[in-house]
Amino acid sequence: MWGGRFTAEPDAIMEAINASIGFDWHLARQDIDGSRAHAAMLAHQGILNDKDAEAIREGLLTIWSEIKGGTFTFSTALEDIHMNVEARLREIIGAPAGRLHTARSRNDQVATDFKLWVRDQLDAAVQGLEALIRALLSQAEAGAEWIMPGFTHLQTAQPVTWGHHMMAYVEMLGRDLSRMRDARVRMNECPLGAAALAGTSFPIDRGMTARALGFDRPAANSIDAVSDRDFALEFLATASICAVHLSRFAEELVIWSSAQFRFITLSDRFSTGSSIMPQKKNPDAAELIRAKIGRILGANVALMTVMKGLPLAYSKDLQEDKEQVFDAADSLILGLAAMTAMVGDMTANRATLQAAAASGFSTATDLADWLVRTLDMPFRKAHHITGVLVKLAEDKECDLPDLSLAEMQGIHSAITAEVFDVLGVRNSVASRTSYGGTAPSRVRAQIARWKEMMGQ
Ligand code: ARG
């Protein structure tokens, strides 16, 4: 492969450690697109004659149909996707194939291929996120007024609305969406034409190849262009944060679908049974989504570690940039699709949610607020008196609204019957009208704002 400089074949172990075709075949389409753009530019600049350019173009199209059709034979001896494609081109069109690599190196070639591939994944992630946000908006809209317990420390805190809880995830995923879009804008510069690292003496037109491949402009520094993998790191970092969000939501679905909570019912389509326990219906899809972060964050750490301390420009270490990004992207896209389908299919058990919201003294804060508002009590004092009332209810094994007025007045004589108005969960959520609060009116406004942003 290396022409005149070499006399001996590589050792089998060298071939095994050196070859990347086992995974970089994923880049076949991008490699062919990049080569077509490069050949067209060489012809346009008079570096390649039209006849050779046409032969190269047709040969590349033939190779792509062979790869798509599964008839292409990938060879480990040919090391990587670039050499596999070029060798096949030589078989098909003969000597002109050797002109394709003019003014190009595998260093700018692989950076371009990989960038094109990551760009596609950013686009797929954006689509996946949009679909999930839409599914959450539907849930939020249906349940803008449904009442459920809000938790801190996974202990009942205050009543909230189902819609509000769904919209919390919309906000999180909305930030992921913005990070994905932002990363795409920043990465969209074309490395092709940087050649090995220093540029080339041929009169190439880097703007032309950049445009042909959908980039905004050529990368400005050839040394940086061949050694930069920020685009993959940013994708992985963004994917990791998104996977954290998916994992948190998945965990809630696992808890909520348990027999102890029964907040939701997951459809049979997204559950599995047990081979021994006939009664079981397990939330496997949610559990797997919960676990995907392991691979995705692992890929992020792995690539950061590969890049750290690499001197400029290209080193073969950079071949170790791809495999885990491929896996992380598959995991993220599949996780988003599975979550979207599960959210679309799940049923909230409204009665259970509301009953749970009313238990655990969830309106104690409303009671304290009432003491402040009606009796002009300092909040700290109101907090203390409410604590005493909660203790009383706990001793009597009842909830706050079950205490009699006389019992309440026994703790503080100025309490009146109006206090019972604030102890119900519906009044509680309706009263939280502060910006970003759980009141159905606020939640509806949030949903409307998001629907508009999503073009719905
Ligand atoms: N397979 C290589 C990679 O993935 C292609 C670039 C090889 N460049 C080189 N100078 N050996 O990085």
Short mmCIF file of C-alpha atoms and ligand atoms in Angstrom, two decimals:
data_model
loop_
_atom_site.label_atom_id
_atom_site.label_comp_id
_atom_site.label_asym_id
_atom_site.label_seq_id
_atom_site.Cartn_x
_atom_site.Cartn_y
_atom_site.Cartn_z
CA MET A 1 0.00 0.00 0.00
CA TRP A 2 2.80 2.39 0.80
CA GLY A 3 4.58 2.19 -2.55
CA GLY A 4 8.32 2.54 -2.95
CA ARG A 5 9.37 3.10 0.64
CA PHE A 6 8.42 -0.38 1.89
CA THR A 7 9.83 -3.80 1.00
CA ALA A 8 8.25 -6.08 3.66
CA GLU A 9 4.57 -6.82 4.31
CA PRO A 10 3.17 -5.76 7.71
CA ASP A 11 3.12 -8.31 10.49
CA ALA A 12 -0.31 -9.83 11.16
CA ILE A 13 -0.40 -8.20 14.59
CA MET A 14 0.48 -4.84 13.04
CA GLU A 15 -2.38 -5.31 10.60
CA ALA A 16 -4.76 -6.18 13.43
CA ILE A 17 -3.92 -3.13 15.55
CA ASN A 18 -3.66 -0.79 12.59
CA ALA A 19 -6.82 -1.59 10.67
CA SER A 20 -9.96 0.47 11.27
CA ILE A 21 -12.16 -0.91 8.51
CA GLY A 22 -13.95 -3.07 11.12
CA PHE A 23 -15.72 0.10 12.28
CA ASP A 24 -14.96 2.96 9.90
CA TRP A 25 -17.04 1.30 7.16
CA HIS A 26 -19.77 3.36 8.89
CA LEU A 27 -18.22 6.34 7.09
CA ALA A 28 -18.60 4.85 3.59
CA ARG A 29 -21.27 7.24 2.38
CA GLN A 30 -19.50 10.28 3.78
CA ASP A 31 -16.21 9.11 2.26
CA ILE A 32 -17.77 8.78 -1.17
CA ASP A 33 -19.57 12.14 -0.87
CA GLY A 34 -16.29 13.77 0.16
CA SER A 35 -14.39 12.18 -2.73
CA ARG A 36 -17.00 13.24 -5.25
CA ALA A 37 -16.86 16.81 -4.03
CA HIS A 38 -13.06 16.75 -4.11
CA ALA A 39 -12.89 15.30 -7.65
CA ALA A 40 -15.44 17.81 -8.98
CA MET A 41 -13.41 20.65 -7.46
CA LEU A 42 -10.12 19.31 -8.91
CA ALA A 43 -11.76 19.21 -12.36
CA HIS A 44 -13.23 22.69 -11.97
CA GLN A 45 -9.78 24.01 -11.07
CA GLY A 46 -8.15 22.27 -14.04
CA ILE A 47 -6.11 19.99 -11.76
CA LEU A 48 -7.93 16.94 -13.13
CA ASN A 49 -9.13 16.57 -16.73
CA ASP A 50 -12.85 16.17 -17.34
CA LYS A 51 -12.53 12.63 -18.66
CA ASP A 52 -10.75 11.37 -15.55
CA ALA A 53 -13.13 13.31 -13.32
CA GLU A 54 -16.11 11.68 -14.99
CA ALA A 55 -14.58 8.21 -14.67
CA ILE A 56 -13.92 8.87 -10.97
CA ARG A 57 -17.46 10.15 -10.43
CA GLU A 58 -19.06 7.12 -12.07
CA GLY A 59 -16.70 4.73 -10.32
CA LEU A 60 -17.58 6.21 -6.95
CA LEU A 61 -21.29 5.89 -7.68
CA THR A 62 -20.78 2.24 -8.61
CA ILE A 63 -18.90 1.65 -5.37
CA TRP A 64 -21.68 3.26 -3.36
CA SER A 65 -24.29 1.01 -4.95
CA GLU A 66 -22.08 -2.02 -4.22
CA ILE A 67 -21.78 -0.98 -0.57
CA LYS A 68 -25.48 -0.27 -0.27
CA GLY A 69 -26.31 -3.56 -1.95
CA GLY A 70 -24.00 -5.50 0.38
CA THR A 71 -21.79 -6.81 -2.43
CA PHE A 72 -18.70 -4.76 -1.59
CA THR A 73 -15.86 -6.76 -0.02
CA PHE A 74 -14.08 -4.86 2.74
CA SER A 75 -10.45 -5.87 3.21
CA THR A 76 -8.51 -5.56 6.45
CA ALA A 77 -5.26 -5.51 4.51
CA LEU A 78 -6.45 -2.23 2.99
CA GLU A 79 -6.64 -0.77 6.50
CA ASP A 80 -9.52 1.67 6.39
CA ILE A 81 -12.56 2.86 4.45
CA HIS A 82 -10.52 5.39 2.47
CA MET A 83 -8.06 2.83 1.11
CA ASN A 84 -10.81 0.27 0.52
CA VAL A 85 -12.77 2.70 -1.62
CA GLU A 86 -9.70 3.91 -3.51
CA ALA A 87 -8.49 0.36 -4.22
CA ARG A 88 -11.89 -0.62 -5.56
CA LEU A 89 -11.96 2.53 -7.68
CA ARG A 90 -8.67 1.43 -9.24
CA GLU A 91 -10.18 -1.98 -10.04
CA ILE A 92 -13.15 -0.35 -11.72
CA ILE A 93 -11.62 2.60 -13.61
CA GLY A 94 -7.90 1.83 -13.67
CA ALA A 95 -5.12 4.40 -13.55
CA PRO A 96 -7.21 7.62 -13.25
CA ALA A 97 -8.18 6.41 -9.76
CA GLY A 98 -4.67 7.37 -8.69
CA ARG A 99 -5.39 11.04 -9.42
CA LEU A 100 -8.21 11.33 -6.87
CA HIS A 101 -5.81 11.74 -3.97
CA THR A 102 -4.14 14.83 -5.52
CA ALA A 103 -4.11 17.74 -3.04
CA ARG A 104 -5.64 15.59 -0.32
CA SER A 105 -4.48 13.40 2.54
CA ARG A 106 -6.31 10.81 4.57
CA ASN A 107 -5.93 13.24 7.45
CA ASP A 108 -8.26 15.87 6.01
CA GLN A 109 -10.31 13.12 4.39
CA VAL A 110 -11.10 11.31 7.64
CA ALA A 111 -11.74 14.55 9.53
CA THR A 112 -14.24 15.53 6.83
CA ASP A 113 -15.93 12.12 6.74
CA PHE A 114 -16.27 11.95 10.49
CA LYS A 115 -17.59 15.49 10.72
CA LEU A 116 -20.22 14.76 8.10
CA TRP A 117 -21.21 11.66 10.07
CA VAL A 118 -21.44 13.48 13.41
CA ARG A 119 -23.41 16.27 11.74
CA ASP A 120 -26.01 13.72 10.64
CA GLN A 121 -26.22 12.46 14.22
CA LEU A 122 -26.75 15.98 15.54
CA ASP A 123 -29.61 16.34 13.06
CA ALA A 124 -31.06 12.99 14.11
CA ALA A 125 -30.76 13.93 17.79
CA VAL A 126 -32.55 17.23 17.11
CA GLN A 127 -35.39 15.33 15.43
CA GLY A 128 -35.53 12.79 18.25
CA LEU A 129 -35.64 15.54 20.86
CA GLU A 130 -38.36 17.41 19.01
CA ALA A 131 -40.49 14.26 18.87
CA LEU A 132 -40.02 13.63 22.59
CA ILE A 133 -40.87 17.23 23.45
CA ARG A 134 -44.06 16.93 21.40
CA ALA A 135 -45.04 13.74 23.23
CA LEU A 136 -44.45 15.45 26.60
CA LEU A 137 -46.48 18.48 25.50
CA SER A 138 -49.42 16.18 24.72
CA GLN A 139 -49.19 14.62 28.18
CA ALA A 140 -48.88 18.05 29.78
CA GLU A 141 -51.84 19.42 27.87
CA ALA A 142 -54.08 16.49 28.79
CA GLY A 143 -53.06 16.71 32.44
CA ALA A 144 -52.57 20.43 33.01
CA GLU A 145 -54.93 20.21 36.00
CA TRP A 146 -54.32 16.68 37.22
CA ILE A 147 -52.95 16.75 40.71
CA MET A 148 -50.00 14.70 41.90
CA PRO A 149 -47.57 14.88 44.79
CA GLY A 150 -44.45 16.92 44.18
CA PHE A 151 -41.41 15.51 45.91
CA THR A 152 -38.22 16.67 47.52
CA HIS A 153 -35.92 13.95 48.87
CA LEU A 154 -38.55 11.61 47.32
CA GLN A 155 -40.75 12.58 50.29
CA THR A 156 -44.10 14.24 49.69
CA ALA A 157 -43.48 17.98 49.51
CA GLN A 158 -46.33 19.95 47.95
CA PRO A 159 -49.09 19.13 45.47
CA VAL A 160 -48.18 19.90 41.85
CA THR A 161 -49.88 19.31 38.54
CA TRP A 162 -49.06 16.49 36.15
CA GLY A 163 -48.70 19.07 33.40
CA HIS A 164 -46.15 20.99 35.44
CA HIS A 165 -44.06 17.88 36.06
CA MET A 166 -44.12 16.97 32.34
CA MET A 167 -43.13 20.52 31.46
CA ALA A 168 -40.09 20.28 33.73
CA TYR A 169 -38.73 17.65 31.32
CA VAL A 170 -39.68 19.79 28.36
CA GLU A 171 -37.44 22.54 29.77
CA MET A 172 -34.55 20.10 30.27
CA LEU A 173 -34.87 18.59 26.81
CA GLY A 174 -35.31 22.06 25.36
CA ARG A 175 -31.84 22.93 26.65
CA ASP A 176 -30.50 19.73 25.06
CA LEU A 177 -32.12 20.75 21.81
CA SER A 178 -30.50 24.16 21.96
CA ARG A 179 -27.09 22.60 22.75
CA MET A 180 -27.38 20.21 19.77
CA ARG A 181 -28.31 23.04 17.41
CA ASP A 182 -25.58 25.23 18.78
CA ALA A 183 -22.94 22.50 18.37
CA ARG A 184 -24.01 22.02 14.77
CA VAL A 185 -23.50 25.69 13.94
CA ARG A 186 -20.02 25.71 15.50
CA MET A 187 -18.81 22.48 13.89
CA ASN A 188 -19.94 23.27 10.36
CA GLU A 189 -16.53 24.13 8.85
CA CYS A 190 -14.92 21.90 6.25
CA PRO A 191 -11.48 20.33 6.89
CA LEU A 192 -11.09 19.09 3.30
CA GLY A 193 -8.13 20.67 1.52
CA ALA A 194 -6.06 20.99 4.70
CA ALA A 195 -4.24 17.97 3.20
CA ALA A 196 -1.73 16.29 5.55
CA LEU A 197 -1.51 19.36 7.80
CA ALA A 198 0.06 22.26 5.91
CA GLY A 199 -2.33 22.82 3.02
CA THR A 200 -1.30 22.19 -0.60
CA SER A 201 0.54 23.84 -3.47
CA PHE A 202 -2.23 22.91 -5.93
CA PRO A 203 -4.68 25.74 -6.77
CA ILE A 204 -7.64 24.14 -4.99
CA ASP A 205 -10.91 25.91 -4.15
CA ARG A 206 -11.76 25.00 -0.59
CA GLY A 207 -14.90 27.12 -0.67
CA MET A 208 -16.26 24.96 -3.47
CA THR A 209 -15.82 21.65 -1.63
CA ALA A 210 -17.14 23.18 1.59
CA ARG A 211 -20.31 24.33 -0.17
CA ALA A 212 -20.79 21.03 -1.99
CA LEU A 213 -20.74 19.19 1.33
CA GLY A 214 -23.12 21.59 3.06
CA PHE A 215 -20.50 23.29 5.23
CA ASP A 216 -20.73 27.01 5.97
CA ARG A 217 -17.05 27.63 5.16
CA PRO A 218 -13.66 25.90 5.03
CA ALA A 219 -11.85 25.48 8.35
CA ALA A 220 -9.43 28.40 8.64
CA ASN A 221 -6.29 26.67 9.90
CA SER A 222 -5.04 23.51 8.19
CA ILE A 223 -3.16 22.26 11.26
CA ASP A 224 -6.26 22.63 13.42
CA ALA A 225 -8.50 21.21 10.69
CA VAL A 226 -6.81 17.80 10.65
CA SER A 227 -6.32 17.47 14.41
CA ASP A 228 -9.58 18.94 15.72
CA ARG A 229 -12.17 16.56 17.18
CA ASP A 230 -14.07 19.17 19.21
CA PHE A 231 -17.13 18.45 17.11
CA ALA A 232 -17.22 14.84 18.34
CA LEU A 233 -16.45 15.90 21.92
CA GLU A 234 -19.24 18.45 21.87
CA PHE A 235 -21.65 15.91 20.50
CA LEU A 236 -20.70 13.46 23.25
CA ALA A 237 -20.85 16.07 26.00
CA THR A 238 -24.25 17.23 24.82
CA ALA A 239 -25.40 13.64 24.40
CA SER A 240 -24.20 12.88 27.94
CA ILE A 241 -26.26 15.70 29.46
CA CYS A 242 -29.26 14.62 27.42
CA ALA A 243 -28.75 11.01 28.54
CA VAL A 244 -28.69 12.22 32.16
CA HIS A 245 -32.10 13.77 31.57
CA LEU A 246 -33.46 10.63 29.94
CA SER A 247 -32.07 8.57 32.78
CA ARG A 248 -33.75 10.71 35.44
CA PHE A 249 -37.09 10.51 33.68
CA ALA A 250 -36.69 6.77 33.13
CA GLU A 251 -36.05 6.36 36.85
CA GLU A 252 -39.29 8.20 37.63
CA LEU A 253 -41.20 5.97 35.23
CA VAL A 254 -39.74 2.89 36.93
CA ILE A 255 -40.79 4.19 40.36
CA TRP A 256 -44.18 5.43 39.19
CA SER A 257 -45.10 2.16 37.50
CA SER A 258 -44.29 0.06 40.60
CA ALA A 259 -47.09 -1.60 42.58
CA GLN A 260 -46.22 0.65 45.52
CA PHE A 261 -46.81 3.87 43.56
CA ARG A 262 -49.18 2.97 40.69
CA PHE A 263 -48.96 6.55 39.39
CA ILE A 264 -48.80 5.39 35.79
CA THR A 265 -49.52 2.33 33.71
CA LEU A 266 -47.02 1.57 30.96
CA SER A 267 -48.48 -0.14 27.94
CA ASP A 268 -47.82 -3.83 27.28
CA ARG A 269 -45.93 -2.74 24.19
CA PHE A 270 -43.19 -1.25 26.35
CA SER A 271 -43.09 -3.80 29.16
CA THR A 272 -41.89 -7.37 29.47
CA GLY A 273 -42.94 -10.31 31.61
CA SER A 274 -40.97 -12.66 33.81
CA SER A 275 -40.16 -16.24 32.88
CA ILE A 276 -40.93 -17.41 36.43
CA MET A 277 -43.27 -14.88 38.06
CA PRO A 278 -46.54 -14.80 36.11
CA GLN A 279 -47.79 -11.58 37.70
CA LYS A 280 -44.82 -9.46 36.59
CA LYS A 281 -44.91 -6.61 34.16
CA ASN A 282 -41.50 -5.02 34.06
CA PRO A 283 -40.59 -1.54 32.75
CA ASP A 284 -37.56 -2.84 30.82
CA ALA A 285 -37.50 -0.08 28.22
CA ALA A 286 -37.30 2.55 30.96
CA GLU A 287 -34.58 0.61 32.74
CA LEU A 288 -32.51 0.32 29.57
CA ILE A 289 -32.89 4.04 28.87
CA ARG A 290 -31.80 4.65 32.46
CA ALA A 291 -28.66 2.61 31.79
CA LYS A 292 -27.70 4.04 28.37
CA ILE A 293 -25.92 6.95 30.04
CA GLY A 294 -23.21 4.42 30.95
CA ARG A 295 -22.18 3.95 27.34
CA ILE A 296 -22.66 7.56 26.33
CA LEU A 297 -20.73 9.10 29.21
CA GLY A 298 -18.15 6.33 28.81
CA ALA A 299 -17.63 7.39 25.20
CA ASN A 300 -17.30 11.02 26.28
CA VAL A 301 -14.63 10.17 28.86
CA ALA A 302 -12.85 7.86 26.41
CA LEU A 303 -12.54 10.47 23.66
CA MET A 304 -11.54 13.24 26.06
CA THR A 305 -8.81 10.90 27.25
CA VAL A 306 -7.65 10.11 23.71
CA MET A 307 -7.45 13.81 22.83
CA LYS A 308 -5.78 15.00 26.00
CA GLY A 309 -2.05 15.58 25.55
CA LEU A 310 -2.02 14.86 21.78
CA PRO A 311 0.58 17.01 20.06
CA LEU A 312 -0.46 18.73 16.80
CA ALA A 313 -1.33 17.72 14.19
CA TYR A 314 -2.50 14.21 13.21
CA SER A 315 -1.48 11.19 15.26
CA LYS A 316 -2.82 7.69 14.77
CA ASP A 317 -4.46 8.01 18.18
CA LEU A 318 -7.15 9.88 16.27
CA GLN A 319 -8.27 6.63 14.71
CA GLU A 320 -9.51 5.71 18.20
CA ASP A 321 -12.02 8.59 18.01
CA LYS A 322 -14.79 6.82 16.14
CA GLU A 323 -16.04 3.54 17.51
CA GLN A 324 -17.48 4.85 20.74
CA VAL A 325 -19.03 7.86 19.06
CA PHE A 326 -20.85 5.45 16.74
CA ASP A 327 -22.12 3.49 19.73
CA ALA A 328 -23.04 6.58 21.76
CA ALA A 329 -25.00 8.05 18.86
CA ASP A 330 -26.93 4.80 18.33
CA SER A 331 -27.70 4.63 22.05
CA LEU A 332 -28.88 8.23 22.25
CA ILE A 333 -31.09 8.09 19.16
CA LEU A 334 -32.63 4.78 20.21
CA GLY A 335 -33.12 6.02 23.78
CA LEU A 336 -34.92 9.13 22.52
CA ALA A 337 -37.15 7.05 20.24
CA ALA A 338 -38.00 4.57 22.99
CA MET A 339 -38.77 7.33 25.49
CA THR A 340 -40.97 9.12 22.96
CA ALA A 341 -42.97 5.97 22.29
CA MET A 342 -43.29 5.16 25.99
CA VAL A 343 -44.47 8.67 26.89
CA GLY A 344 -47.02 8.55 24.08
CA ASP A 345 -48.33 5.21 25.34
CA MET A 346 -48.37 5.63 29.12
CA THR A 347 -51.50 6.35 31.13
CA ALA A 348 -51.49 8.52 34.24
CA ASN A 349 -53.70 7.07 36.98
CA ARG A 350 -55.40 10.30 37.99
CA ALA A 351 -57.24 9.06 41.08
CA THR A 352 -54.10 7.47 42.54
CA LEU A 353 -52.08 10.58 41.80
CA GLN A 354 -54.59 12.85 43.47
CA ALA A 355 -55.00 10.61 46.53
CA ALA A 356 -51.22 10.47 46.91
CA ALA A 357 -51.06 14.26 46.58
CA ALA A 358 -53.49 14.67 49.48
CA SER A 359 -51.52 12.45 51.83
CA GLY A 360 -48.32 13.18 53.71
CA PHE A 361 -49.43 16.65 54.96
CA SER A 362 -48.71 18.04 51.50
CA THR A 363 -50.61 21.28 52.17
CA ALA A 364 -48.70 22.15 55.35
CA THR A 365 -46.96 25.02 53.51
CA ASP A 366 -50.38 26.35 52.45
CA LEU A 367 -51.42 26.35 56.10
CA ALA A 368 -48.29 28.24 57.16
CA ASP A 369 -48.79 30.73 54.31
CA TRP A 370 -52.41 31.24 55.45
CA LEU A 371 -51.22 32.07 58.99
CA VAL A 372 -48.81 34.64 57.54
CA ARG A 373 -51.36 36.17 55.19
CA THR A 374 -54.42 36.17 57.46
CA LEU A 375 -52.94 36.63 60.91
CA ASP A 376 -49.90 38.66 59.77
CA MET A 377 -47.63 36.19 61.53
CA PRO A 378 -43.88 36.09 60.76
CA PHE A 379 -43.23 33.03 58.52
CA ARG A 380 -40.90 31.38 61.05
CA LYS A 381 -43.61 31.45 63.73
CA ALA A 382 -46.22 30.16 61.25
CA HIS A 383 -43.81 27.36 60.30
CA HIS A 384 -43.55 26.37 63.98
CA ILE A 385 -47.31 26.41 64.64
CA THR A 386 -47.96 24.38 61.48
CA GLY A 387 -45.36 21.88 62.64
CA VAL A 388 -47.26 21.46 65.92
CA LEU A 389 -50.52 20.93 63.97
CA VAL A 390 -48.84 18.33 61.73
CA LYS A 391 -47.58 16.54 64.84
CA LEU A 392 -51.12 16.56 66.26
CA ALA A 393 -52.55 15.10 63.02
CA GLU A 394 -49.80 12.51 62.95
CA ASP A 395 -50.58 11.44 66.52
CA LYS A 396 -54.26 11.19 65.63
CA GLU A 397 -53.36 9.27 62.44
CA CYS A 398 -55.28 11.69 60.23
CA ASP A 399 -54.47 14.36 57.62
CA LEU A 400 -54.49 18.10 58.22
CA PRO A 401 -58.01 18.76 56.80
CA ASP A 402 -59.35 16.05 59.18
CA LEU A 403 -58.47 18.11 62.30
CA SER A 404 -61.45 19.97 63.78
CA LEU A 405 -61.49 23.76 64.12
CA ALA A 406 -61.51 23.35 67.91
CA GLU A 407 -58.38 21.20 67.74
CA MET A 408 -56.65 23.81 65.61
CA GLN A 409 -57.73 26.65 67.88
CA GLY A 410 -56.30 24.63 70.75
CA ILE A 411 -52.89 25.22 69.14
CA HIS A 412 -53.56 28.84 68.07
CA SER A 413 -56.76 30.57 69.11
CA ALA A 414 -56.95 33.02 66.17
CA ILE A 415 -57.34 30.30 63.54
CA THR A 416 -60.75 30.50 61.80
CA ALA A 417 -62.81 28.09 59.68
CA GLU A 418 -61.49 29.79 56.50
CA VAL A 419 -58.28 27.87 56.99
CA PHE A 420 -59.95 24.75 55.59
CA ASP A 421 -60.13 26.44 52.17
CA VAL A 422 -56.37 26.24 51.77
CA LEU A 423 -55.95 22.68 53.00
CA GLY A 424 -57.38 21.05 49.86
CA VAL A 425 -54.92 20.05 47.11
CA ARG A 426 -56.91 21.68 44.32
CA ASN A 427 -56.86 25.07 46.02
CA SER A 428 -53.23 24.54 46.84
CA VAL A 429 -52.11 24.12 43.22
CA ALA A 430 -54.50 26.78 41.93
CA SER A 431 -52.96 29.30 44.33
CA ARG A 432 -49.38 28.84 43.05
CA THR A 433 -49.68 31.37 40.26
CA SER A 434 -46.19 32.86 40.56
CA TYR A 435 -44.20 32.80 37.29
CA GLY A 436 -43.03 29.23 36.68
CA GLY A 437 -45.41 27.92 39.36
CA THR A 438 -47.64 24.86 39.29
CA ALA A 439 -51.05 26.56 38.90
CA PRO A 440 -52.89 25.13 35.86
CA SER A 441 -53.17 28.65 34.40
CA ARG A 442 -49.37 28.99 34.50
CA VAL A 443 -48.81 25.52 33.12
CA ARG A 444 -51.18 26.19 30.23
CA ALA A 445 -49.25 29.35 29.40
CA GLN A 446 -45.98 27.37 29.39
CA ILE A 447 -47.48 24.76 27.10
CA ALA A 448 -48.74 27.43 24.72
CA ARG A 449 -45.31 29.08 24.60
CA TRP A 450 -43.61 25.76 23.83
CA LYS A 451 -46.16 24.79 21.20
CA GLU A 452 -45.51 28.05 19.45
CA MET A 453 -41.74 27.50 19.59
CA MET A 454 -42.23 24.01 18.18
CA GLY A 455 -44.34 25.43 15.34
CA GLN A 456 -47.46 23.57 16.51
N1 ARG B 1 -7.85 5.32 9.43
C1 ARG B 1 -7.26 6.57 9.75
C2 ARG B 1 -8.03 7.26 10.89
O1 ARG B 1 -9.09 6.87 11.18
C3 ARG B 1 -7.24 7.45 8.56
C4 ARG B 1 -6.19 8.51 8.62
C5 ARG B 1 -4.85 7.91 8.45
N2 ARG B 1 -3.84 8.92 8.40
C6 ARG B 1 -2.56 8.65 8.64
N3 ARG B 1 -1.72 9.64 8.61
N4 ARG B 1 -2.13 7.43 8.88
O2 ARG B 1 -7.57 8.18 11.51
#
